[in-house]
PDB file of N, CA and C in Angstrom:
ATOM      1  N   UNK A  16       4.967 -26.949  10.599  1.00  0.00           N
ATOM      2  CA  UNK A  16       4.497 -25.590  10.791  1.00  0.00           C
ATOM      3  C   UNK A  16       5.499 -24.773  11.607  1.00  0.00           C
ATOM      4  N   UNK A  17       6.126 -25.407  12.570  1.00  0.00           N
ATOM      5  CA  UNK A  17       7.092 -24.700  13.396  1.00  0.00           C
ATOM      6  C   UNK A  17       8.293 -24.244  12.566  1.00  0.00           C
ATOM      7  N   UNK A  18       8.743 -25.099  11.652  1.00  0.00           N
ATOM      8  CA  UNK A  18       9.877 -24.731  10.798  1.00  0.00           C
ATOM      9  C   UNK A  18       9.517 -23.545   9.906  1.00  0.00           C
ATOM     10  N   UNK A  19       8.316 -23.540   9.357  1.00  0.00           N
ATOM     11  CA  UNK A  19       7.877 -22.425   8.506  1.00  0.00           C
ATOM     12  C   UNK A  19       7.825 -21.135   9.313  1.00  0.00           C
ATOM     13  N   UNK A  20       7.300 -21.215  10.530  1.00  0.00           N
ATOM     14  CA  UNK A  20       7.240 -20.030  11.399  1.00  0.00           C
ATOM     15  C   UNK A  20       8.645 -19.506  11.688  1.00  0.00           C
ATOM     16  N   UNK A  21       9.573 -20.420  11.952  1.00  0.00           N
ATOM     17  CA  UNK A  21      10.944 -20.005  12.265  1.00  0.00           C
ATOM     18  C   UNK A  21      11.665 -19.411  11.056  1.00  0.00           C
ATOM     19  N   UNK A  22      11.307 -19.850   9.849  1.00  0.00           N
ATOM     20  CA  UNK A  22      11.966 -19.346   8.636  1.00  0.00           C
ATOM     21  C   UNK A  22      11.312 -18.094   8.067  1.00  0.00           C
ATOM     22  N   UNK A  23      10.074 -17.802   8.466  1.00  0.00           N
ATOM     23  CA  UNK A  23       9.381 -16.677   7.839  1.00  0.00           C
ATOM     24  C   UNK A  23       8.888 -15.652   8.858  1.00  0.00           C
ATOM     25  N   UNK A  24       7.968 -16.036   9.712  1.00  0.00           N
ATOM     26  CA  UNK A  24       7.363 -15.073  10.625  1.00  0.00           C
ATOM     27  C   UNK A  24       8.355 -14.545  11.658  1.00  0.00           C
ATOM     28  N   UNK A  25       9.137 -15.413  12.273  1.00  0.00           N
ATOM     29  CA  UNK A  25      10.050 -14.955  13.326  1.00  0.00           C
ATOM     30  C   UNK A  25      11.095 -13.950  12.812  1.00  0.00           C
ATOM     31  N   UNK A  26      11.752 -14.196  11.662  1.00  0.00           N
ATOM     32  CA  UNK A  26      12.666 -13.168  11.147  1.00  0.00           C
ATOM     33  C   UNK A  26      11.934 -11.858  10.810  1.00  0.00           C
ATOM     34  N   UNK A  27      10.704 -11.972  10.288  1.00  0.00           N
ATOM     35  CA  UNK A  27       9.926 -10.766   9.969  1.00  0.00           C
ATOM     36  C   UNK A  27       9.616  -9.978  11.233  1.00  0.00           C
ATOM     37  N   UNK A  28       9.317 -10.672  12.301  1.00  0.00           N
ATOM     38  CA  UNK A  28       9.038  -9.986  13.562  1.00  0.00           C
ATOM     39  C   UNK A  28      10.275  -9.258  14.084  1.00  0.00           C
ATOM     40  N   UNK A  29      11.443  -9.826  13.863  1.00  0.00           N
ATOM     41  CA  UNK A  29      12.683  -9.142  14.255  1.00  0.00           C
ATOM     42  C   UNK A  29      12.913  -7.914  13.379  1.00  0.00           C
ATOM     43  N   UNK A  30      12.559  -8.009  12.091  1.00  0.00           N
ATOM     44  CA  UNK A  30      12.699  -6.863  11.188  1.00  0.00           C
ATOM     45  C   UNK A  30      11.812  -5.700  11.606  1.00  0.00           C
ATOM     46  N   UNK A  31      10.649  -6.006  12.163  1.00  0.00           N
ATOM     47  CA  UNK A  31       9.720  -4.959  12.561  1.00  0.00           C
ATOM     48  C   UNK A  31      10.350  -3.993  13.559  1.00  0.00           C
ATOM     49  N   UNK A  32      11.287  -4.480  14.358  1.00  0.00           N
ATOM     50  CA  UNK A  32      11.955  -3.611  15.326  1.00  0.00           C
ATOM     51  C   UNK A  32      12.875  -2.608  14.636  1.00  0.00           C
ATOM     52  N   UNK A  33      13.345  -2.943  13.438  1.00  0.00           N
ATOM     53  CA  UNK A  33      14.300  -2.089  12.734  1.00  0.00           C
ATOM     54  C   UNK A  33      13.667  -1.265  11.621  1.00  0.00           C
ATOM     55  N   UNK A  34      12.576  -1.745  11.051  1.00  0.00           N
ATOM     56  CA  UNK A  34      11.983  -1.058   9.907  1.00  0.00           C
ATOM     57  C   UNK A  34      10.484  -1.320   9.840  1.00  0.00           C
ATOM     58  N   UNK A  35       9.742  -0.328   9.453  1.00  0.00           N
ATOM     59  CA  UNK A  35       8.291  -0.494   9.302  1.00  0.00           C
ATOM     60  C   UNK A  35       7.950  -1.474   8.192  1.00  0.00           C
ATOM     61  N   UNK A  36       8.850  -1.640   7.209  1.00  0.00           N
ATOM     62  CA  UNK A  36       8.602  -2.551   6.093  1.00  0.00           C
ATOM     63  C   UNK A  36       8.541  -4.001   6.559  1.00  0.00           C
ATOM     64  N   UNK A  37       9.067  -4.298   7.714  1.00  0.00           N
ATOM     65  CA  UNK A  37       9.025  -5.658   8.247  1.00  0.00           C
ATOM     66  C   UNK A  37       7.618  -6.155   8.506  1.00  0.00           C
ATOM     67  N   UNK A  38       6.669  -5.239   8.669  1.00  0.00           N
ATOM     68  CA  UNK A  38       5.277  -5.634   8.920  1.00  0.00           C
ATOM     69  C   UNK A  38       4.630  -6.337   7.729  1.00  0.00           C
ATOM     70  N   UNK A  39       5.194  -6.133   6.534  1.00  0.00           N
ATOM     71  CA  UNK A  39       4.614  -6.756   5.343  1.00  0.00           C
ATOM     72  C   UNK A  39       5.393  -8.000   4.922  1.00  0.00           C
ATOM     73  N   UNK A  40       6.289  -8.472   5.766  1.00  0.00           N
ATOM     74  CA  UNK A  40       7.111  -9.647   5.469  1.00  0.00           C
ATOM     75  C   UNK A  40       6.672 -10.838   6.324  1.00  0.00           C
ATOM     76  N   UNK A  41       6.944 -12.043   5.833  1.00  0.00           N
ATOM     77  CA  UNK A  41       6.772 -13.256   6.620  1.00  0.00           C
ATOM     78  C   UNK A  41       5.359 -13.735   6.830  1.00  0.00           C
ATOM     79  N   UNK A  42       4.419 -13.146   6.118  1.00  0.00           N
ATOM     80  CA  UNK A  42       3.011 -13.503   6.294  1.00  0.00           C
ATOM     81  C   UNK A  42       2.335 -13.611   4.920  1.00  0.00           C
ATOM     82  N   UNK A  43       1.348 -14.462   4.848  1.00  0.00           N
ATOM     83  CA  UNK A  43       0.522 -14.527   3.635  1.00  0.00           C
ATOM     84  C   UNK A  43      -0.824 -13.942   4.018  1.00  0.00           C
ATOM     85  N   UNK A  44      -1.046 -12.723   3.569  1.00  0.00           N
ATOM     86  CA  UNK A  44      -2.300 -12.031   3.847  1.00  0.00           C
ATOM     87  C   UNK A  44      -2.438 -10.855   2.895  1.00  0.00           C
ATOM     88  N   UNK A  45      -3.619 -10.310   2.798  1.00  0.00           N
ATOM     89  CA  UNK A  45      -3.862  -9.160   1.943  1.00  0.00           C
ATOM     90  C   UNK A  45      -2.995  -7.988   2.396  1.00  0.00           C
ATOM     91  N   UNK A  46      -2.317  -7.359   1.435  1.00  0.00           N
ATOM     92  CA  UNK A  46      -1.466  -6.223   1.729  1.00  0.00           C
ATOM     93  C   UNK A  46      -0.019  -6.582   2.030  1.00  0.00           C
ATOM     94  N   UNK A  47       0.277  -7.883   2.194  1.00  0.00           N
ATOM     95  CA  UNK A  47       1.660  -8.304   2.438  1.00  0.00           C
ATOM     96  C   UNK A  47       2.438  -8.279   1.124  1.00  0.00           C
ATOM     97  N   UNK A  48       3.753  -8.447   1.207  1.00  0.00           N
ATOM     98  CA  UNK A  48       4.608  -8.318   0.030  1.00  0.00           C
ATOM     99  C   UNK A  48       4.523  -9.473  -0.962  1.00  0.00           C
ATOM    100  N   UNK A  49       3.941 -10.571  -0.602  1.00  0.00           N
ATOM    101  CA  UNK A  49       3.806 -11.734  -1.492  1.00  0.00           C
ATOM    102  C   UNK A  49       5.159 -12.278  -1.926  1.00  0.00           C
ATOM    103  N   UNK A  50       6.073 -12.430  -0.963  1.00  0.00           N
ATOM    104  CA  UNK A  50       7.345 -13.105  -1.192  1.00  0.00           C
ATOM    105  C   UNK A  50       7.132 -14.564  -0.787  1.00  0.00           C
ATOM    106  N   UNK A  51       7.031 -15.449  -1.784  1.00  0.00           N
ATOM    107  CA  UNK A  51       6.648 -16.843  -1.539  1.00  0.00           C
ATOM    108  C   UNK A  51       7.601 -17.776  -2.272  1.00  0.00           C
ATOM    109  N   UNK A  52       7.995 -18.863  -1.601  1.00  0.00           N
ATOM    110  CA  UNK A  52       8.852 -19.875  -2.205  1.00  0.00           C
ATOM    111  C   UNK A  52       8.125 -21.214  -2.139  1.00  0.00           C
ATOM    112  N   UNK A  53       8.017 -21.882  -3.289  1.00  0.00           N
ATOM    113  CA  UNK A  53       7.438 -23.222  -3.364  1.00  0.00           C
ATOM    114  C   UNK A  53       8.571 -24.169  -3.741  1.00  0.00           C
ATOM    115  N   UNK A  54       8.840 -25.150  -2.871  1.00  0.00           N
ATOM    116  CA  UNK A  54       9.976 -26.029  -3.107  1.00  0.00           C
ATOM    117  C   UNK A  54       9.651 -27.468  -2.751  1.00  0.00           C
ATOM    118  N   UNK A  55      10.477 -28.362  -3.248  1.00  0.00           N
ATOM    119  CA  UNK A  55      10.370 -29.783  -2.949  1.00  0.00           C
ATOM    120  C   UNK A  55      11.484 -30.111  -1.961  1.00  0.00           C
ATOM    121  N   UNK A  56      11.160 -30.370  -0.696  1.00  0.00           N
ATOM    122  CA  UNK A  56      12.208 -30.600   0.300  1.00  0.00           C
ATOM    123  C   UNK A  56      13.076 -31.824   0.000  1.00  0.00           C
ATOM    124  N   UNK A  57      12.581 -32.726  -0.809  1.00  0.00           N
ATOM    125  CA  UNK A  57      13.357 -33.919  -1.163  1.00  0.00           C
ATOM    126  C   UNK A  57      14.451 -33.627  -2.182  1.00  0.00           C
ATOM    127  N   UNK A  58      14.297 -32.538  -2.958  1.00  0.00           N
ATOM    128  CA  UNK A  58      15.263 -32.268  -4.031  1.00  0.00           C
ATOM    129  C   UNK A  58      16.026 -30.953  -3.869  1.00  0.00           C
ATOM    130  N   UNK A  59      15.753 -30.188  -2.812  1.00  0.00           N
ATOM    131  CA  UNK A  59      16.477 -28.935  -2.605  1.00  0.00           C
ATOM    132  C   UNK A  59      17.942 -29.235  -2.332  1.00  0.00           C
ATOM    133  N   UNK A  60      18.816 -28.590  -3.099  1.00  0.00           N
ATOM    134  CA  UNK A  60      20.256 -28.784  -2.921  1.00  0.00           C
ATOM    135  C   UNK A  60      21.014 -27.581  -3.460  1.00  0.00           C
ATOM    136  N   UNK A  61      22.056 -27.211  -2.760  1.00  0.00           N
ATOM    137  CA  UNK A  61      22.951 -26.140  -3.198  1.00  0.00           C
ATOM    138  C   UNK A  61      23.895 -26.722  -4.241  1.00  0.00           C
ATOM    139  N   UNK A  62      23.980 -26.095  -5.394  1.00  0.00           N
ATOM    140  CA  UNK A  62      24.841 -26.573  -6.472  1.00  0.00           C
ATOM    141  C   UNK A  62      26.070 -25.694  -6.670  1.00  0.00           C
ATOM    142  N   UNK A  63      26.168 -24.585  -5.923  1.00  0.00           N
ATOM    143  CA  UNK A  63      27.293 -23.666  -6.075  1.00  0.00           C
ATOM    144  C   UNK A  63      28.582 -24.297  -5.551  1.00  0.00           C
ATOM    145  N   UNK A  64      29.673 -23.938  -6.186  1.00  0.00           N
ATOM    146  CA  UNK A  64      31.003 -24.385  -5.767  1.00  0.00           C
ATOM    147  C   UNK A  64      31.921 -23.167  -5.733  1.00  0.00           C
ATOM    148  N   UNK A  65      33.139 -23.353  -5.258  1.00  0.00           N
ATOM    149  CA  UNK A  65      34.098 -22.245  -5.299  1.00  0.00           C
ATOM    150  C   UNK A  65      34.392 -21.853  -6.743  1.00  0.00           C
ATOM    151  N   UNK A  66      34.415 -22.827  -7.637  1.00  0.00           N
ATOM    152  CA  UNK A  66      34.676 -22.546  -9.043  1.00  0.00           C
ATOM    153  C   UNK A  66      33.479 -21.895  -9.729  1.00  0.00           C
ATOM    154  N   UNK A  67      32.260 -22.270  -9.332  1.00  0.00           N
ATOM    155  CA  UNK A  67      31.024 -21.732  -9.919  1.00  0.00           C
ATOM    156  C   UNK A  67      30.093 -21.250  -8.810  1.00  0.00           C
ATOM    157  N   UNK A  68      30.405 -20.124  -8.166  1.00  0.00           N
ATOM    158  CA  UNK A  68      29.611 -19.674  -7.030  1.00  0.00           C
ATOM    159  C   UNK A  68      28.191 -19.219  -7.386  1.00  0.00           C
ATOM    160  N   UNK A  69      27.927 -18.899  -8.633  1.00  0.00           N
ATOM    161  CA  UNK A  69      26.599 -18.438  -9.043  1.00  0.00           C
ATOM    162  C   UNK A  69      25.730 -19.562  -9.598  1.00  0.00           C
ATOM    163  N   UNK A  70      26.200 -20.798  -9.528  1.00  0.00           N
ATOM    164  CA  UNK A  70      25.403 -21.926 -10.032  1.00  0.00           C
ATOM    165  C   UNK A  70      24.129 -22.043  -9.189  1.00  0.00           C
ATOM    166  N   UNK A  71      22.956 -22.063  -9.824  1.00  0.00           N
ATOM    167  CA  UNK A  71      21.702 -22.049  -9.055  1.00  0.00           C
ATOM    168  C   UNK A  71      21.444 -23.344  -8.296  1.00  0.00           C
ATOM    169  N   UNK A  72      20.700 -23.207  -7.211  1.00  0.00           N
ATOM    170  CA  UNK A  72      20.272 -24.359  -6.429  1.00  0.00           C
ATOM    171  C   UNK A  72      19.198 -25.125  -7.185  1.00  0.00           C
ATOM    172  N   UNK A  73      18.929 -26.351  -6.753  1.00  0.00           N
ATOM    173  CA  UNK A  73      17.869 -27.159  -7.355  1.00  0.00           C
ATOM    174  C   UNK A  73      16.751 -27.376  -6.339  1.00  0.00           C
ATOM    175  N   UNK A  74      15.583 -27.760  -6.833  1.00  0.00           N
ATOM    176  CA  UNK A  74      14.460 -28.098  -5.976  1.00  0.00           C
ATOM    177  C   UNK A  74      13.469 -26.980  -5.755  1.00  0.00           C
ATOM    178  N   UNK A  75      13.788 -25.778  -6.194  1.00  0.00           N
ATOM    179  CA  UNK A  75      12.875 -24.646  -6.036  1.00  0.00           C
ATOM    180  C   UNK A  75      12.002 -24.541  -7.281  1.00  0.00           C
ATOM    181  N   UNK A  76      10.704 -24.777  -7.114  1.00  0.00           N
ATOM    182  CA  UNK A  76       9.773 -24.799  -8.247  1.00  0.00           C
ATOM    183  C   UNK A  76       9.305 -23.399  -8.628  1.00  0.00           C
ATOM    184  N   UNK A  77       8.932 -22.615  -7.623  1.00  0.00           N
ATOM    185  CA  UNK A  77       8.420 -21.275  -7.868  1.00  0.00           C
ATOM    186  C   UNK A  77       8.928 -20.341  -6.779  1.00  0.00           C
ATOM    187  N   UNK A  78       9.337 -19.144  -7.177  1.00  0.00           N
ATOM    188  CA  UNK A  78       9.712 -18.089  -6.243  1.00  0.00           C
ATOM    189  C   UNK A  78       9.030 -16.818  -6.716  1.00  0.00           C
ATOM    190  N   UNK A  79       8.228 -16.236  -5.834  1.00  0.00           N
ATOM    191  CA  UNK A  79       7.558 -14.965  -6.123  1.00  0.00           C
ATOM    192  C   UNK A  79       8.146 -13.907  -5.199  1.00  0.00           C
ATOM    193  N   UNK A  80       8.530 -12.783  -5.767  1.00  0.00           N
ATOM    194  CA  UNK A  80       9.025 -11.651  -4.988  1.00  0.00           C
ATOM    195  C   UNK A  80       8.096 -10.481  -5.298  1.00  0.00           C
ATOM    196  N   UNK A  81       7.413 -10.018  -4.286  1.00  0.00           N
ATOM    197  CA  UNK A  81       6.435  -8.954  -4.508  1.00  0.00           C
ATOM    198  C   UNK A  81       5.323  -9.402  -5.442  1.00  0.00           C
ATOM    199  N   UNK A  82       5.050 -10.695  -5.468  1.00  0.00           N
ATOM    200  CA  UNK A  82       4.013 -11.248  -6.333  1.00  0.00           C
ATOM    201  C   UNK A  82       4.463 -11.537  -7.751  1.00  0.00           C
ATOM    202  N   UNK A  83       5.680 -11.136  -8.114  1.00  0.00           N
ATOM    203  CA  UNK A  83       6.198 -11.367  -9.469  1.00  0.00           C
ATOM    204  C   UNK A  83       7.050 -12.632  -9.486  1.00  0.00           C
ATOM    205  N   UNK A  84       6.821 -13.527 -10.438  1.00  0.00           N
ATOM    206  CA  UNK A  84       7.623 -14.749 -10.491  1.00  0.00           C
ATOM    207  C   UNK A  84       9.063 -14.475 -10.917  1.00  0.00           C
ATOM    208  N   UNK A  85      10.020 -14.962 -10.113  1.00  0.00           N
ATOM    209  CA  UNK A  85      11.431 -14.875 -10.489  1.00  0.00           C
ATOM    210  C   UNK A  85      11.994 -16.262 -10.790  1.00  0.00           C
ATOM    211  N   UNK A  86      11.328 -17.300 -10.283  1.00  0.00           N
ATOM    212  CA  UNK A  86      11.587 -18.691 -10.672  1.00  0.00           C
ATOM    213  C   UNK A  86      10.234 -19.270 -11.037  1.00  0.00           C
ATOM    214  N   UNK A  87      10.122 -19.817 -12.229  1.00  0.00           N
ATOM    215  CA  UNK A  87       8.855 -20.366 -12.719  1.00  0.00           C
ATOM    216  C   UNK A  87       9.114 -21.769 -13.240  1.00  0.00           C
ATOM    217  N   UNK A  88       8.521 -22.764 -12.608  1.00  0.00           N
ATOM    218  CA  UNK A  88       8.715 -24.152 -13.022  1.00  0.00           C
ATOM    219  C   UNK A  88      10.150 -24.622 -12.846  1.00  0.00           C
ATOM    220  N   UNK A  89      10.855 -24.037 -11.872  1.00  0.00           N
ATOM    221  CA  UNK A  89      12.229 -24.425 -11.617  1.00  0.00           C
ATOM    222  C   UNK A  89      13.257 -23.678 -12.431  1.00  0.00           C
ATOM    223  N   UNK A  90      12.800 -22.762 -13.285  1.00  0.00           N
ATOM    224  CA  UNK A  90      13.730 -22.003 -14.141  1.00  0.00           C
ATOM    225  C   UNK A  90      13.692 -20.523 -13.780  1.00  0.00           C
ATOM    226  N   UNK A  91      14.880 -19.908 -13.730  1.00  0.00           N
ATOM    227  CA  UNK A  91      15.005 -18.488 -13.455  1.00  0.00           C
ATOM    228  C   UNK A  91      14.384 -17.686 -14.591  1.00  0.00           C
ATOM    229  N   UNK A  92      13.591 -16.697 -14.246  1.00  0.00           N
ATOM    230  CA  UNK A  92      12.954 -15.819 -15.238  1.00  0.00           C
ATOM    231  C   UNK A  92      13.928 -14.686 -15.539  1.00  0.00           C
ATOM    232  N   UNK A  93      14.317 -14.552 -16.795  1.00  0.00           N
ATOM    233  CA  UNK A  93      15.281 -13.522 -17.204  1.00  0.00           C
ATOM    234  C   UNK A  93      14.714 -12.116 -17.073  1.00  0.00           C
ATOM    235  N   UNK A  94      15.558 -11.196 -16.621  1.00  0.00           N
ATOM    236  CA  UNK A  94      15.223  -9.779 -16.618  1.00  0.00           C
ATOM    237  C   UNK A  94      14.245  -9.322 -15.559  1.00  0.00           C
ATOM    238  N   UNK A  95      13.889 -10.173 -14.609  1.00  0.00           N
ATOM    239  CA  UNK A  95      12.923  -9.801 -13.578  1.00  0.00           C
ATOM    240  C   UNK A  95      13.676  -9.519 -12.284  1.00  0.00           C
ATOM    241  N   UNK A  96      13.486  -8.309 -11.730  1.00  0.00           N
ATOM    242  CA  UNK A  96      14.135  -7.928 -10.477  1.00  0.00           C
ATOM    243  C   UNK A  96      13.154  -7.093  -9.644  1.00  0.00           C
ATOM    244  N   UNK A  97      12.118  -7.736  -9.093  1.00  0.00           N
ATOM    245  CA  UNK A  97      11.056  -6.981  -8.425  1.00  0.00           C
ATOM    246  C   UNK A  97      11.333  -6.594  -6.975  1.00  0.00           C
ATOM    247  N   UNK A  98      12.402  -7.066  -6.365  1.00  0.00           N
ATOM    248  CA  UNK A  98      12.648  -6.797  -4.952  1.00  0.00           C
ATOM    249  C   UNK A  98      12.954  -5.335  -4.651  1.00  0.00           C
ATOM    250  N   UNK A  99      12.725  -4.962  -3.401  1.00  0.00           N
ATOM    251  CA  UNK A  99      13.038  -3.615  -2.934  1.00  0.00           C
ATOM    252  C   UNK A  99      13.916  -3.721  -1.705  1.00  0.00           C
ATOM    253  N   UNK A 100      14.801  -2.786  -1.529  1.00  0.00           N
ATOM    254  CA  UNK A 100      15.664  -2.753  -0.344  1.00  0.00           C
ATOM    255  C   UNK A 100      14.855  -2.354   0.878  1.00  0.00           C
ATOM    256  N   UNK A 101      15.183  -2.962   2.005  1.00  0.00           N
ATOM    257  CA  UNK A 101      14.570  -2.544   3.273  1.00  0.00           C
ATOM    258  C   UNK A 101      15.407  -1.402   3.833  1.00  0.00           C
ATOM    259  N   UNK A 102      14.727  -0.376   4.300  1.00  0.00           N
ATOM    260  CA  UNK A 102      15.425   0.772   4.866  1.00  0.00           C
ATOM    261  C   UNK A 102      15.039   0.942   6.324  1.00  0.00           C
ATOM    262  N   UNK A 103      15.930   1.494   7.121  1.00  0.00           N
ATOM    263  CA  UNK A 103      15.657   1.718   8.535  1.00  0.00           C
ATOM    264  C   UNK A 103      14.645   2.825   8.725  1.00  0.00           C
ATOM    265  N   UNK A 104      14.225   2.966   9.940  1.00  0.00           N
ATOM    266  CA  UNK A 104      13.191   3.984  10.273  1.00  0.00           C
ATOM    267  C   UNK A 104      13.687   5.363  10.054  1.00  0.00           C
TER     268      UNK A 104
END
């Protein structure tokens, strides 16, 4: 639980100081942005190299950005770009 807090809530709390949009990050609750990653810690690995820097990582089963799936069953969903830029106050 501590690792999850350090990877999600704590960075979101730091964002709140810079932008109001930070209040909807790092939490699972009604009205939040629904940015969620489901992964297998035993198989997560970076596959990118200098020769192939865009090679996708492994071990990520599902990634939701704004509630929209961008990785489904471990495969990247083509043509989906639901993220929004964070802007300062």
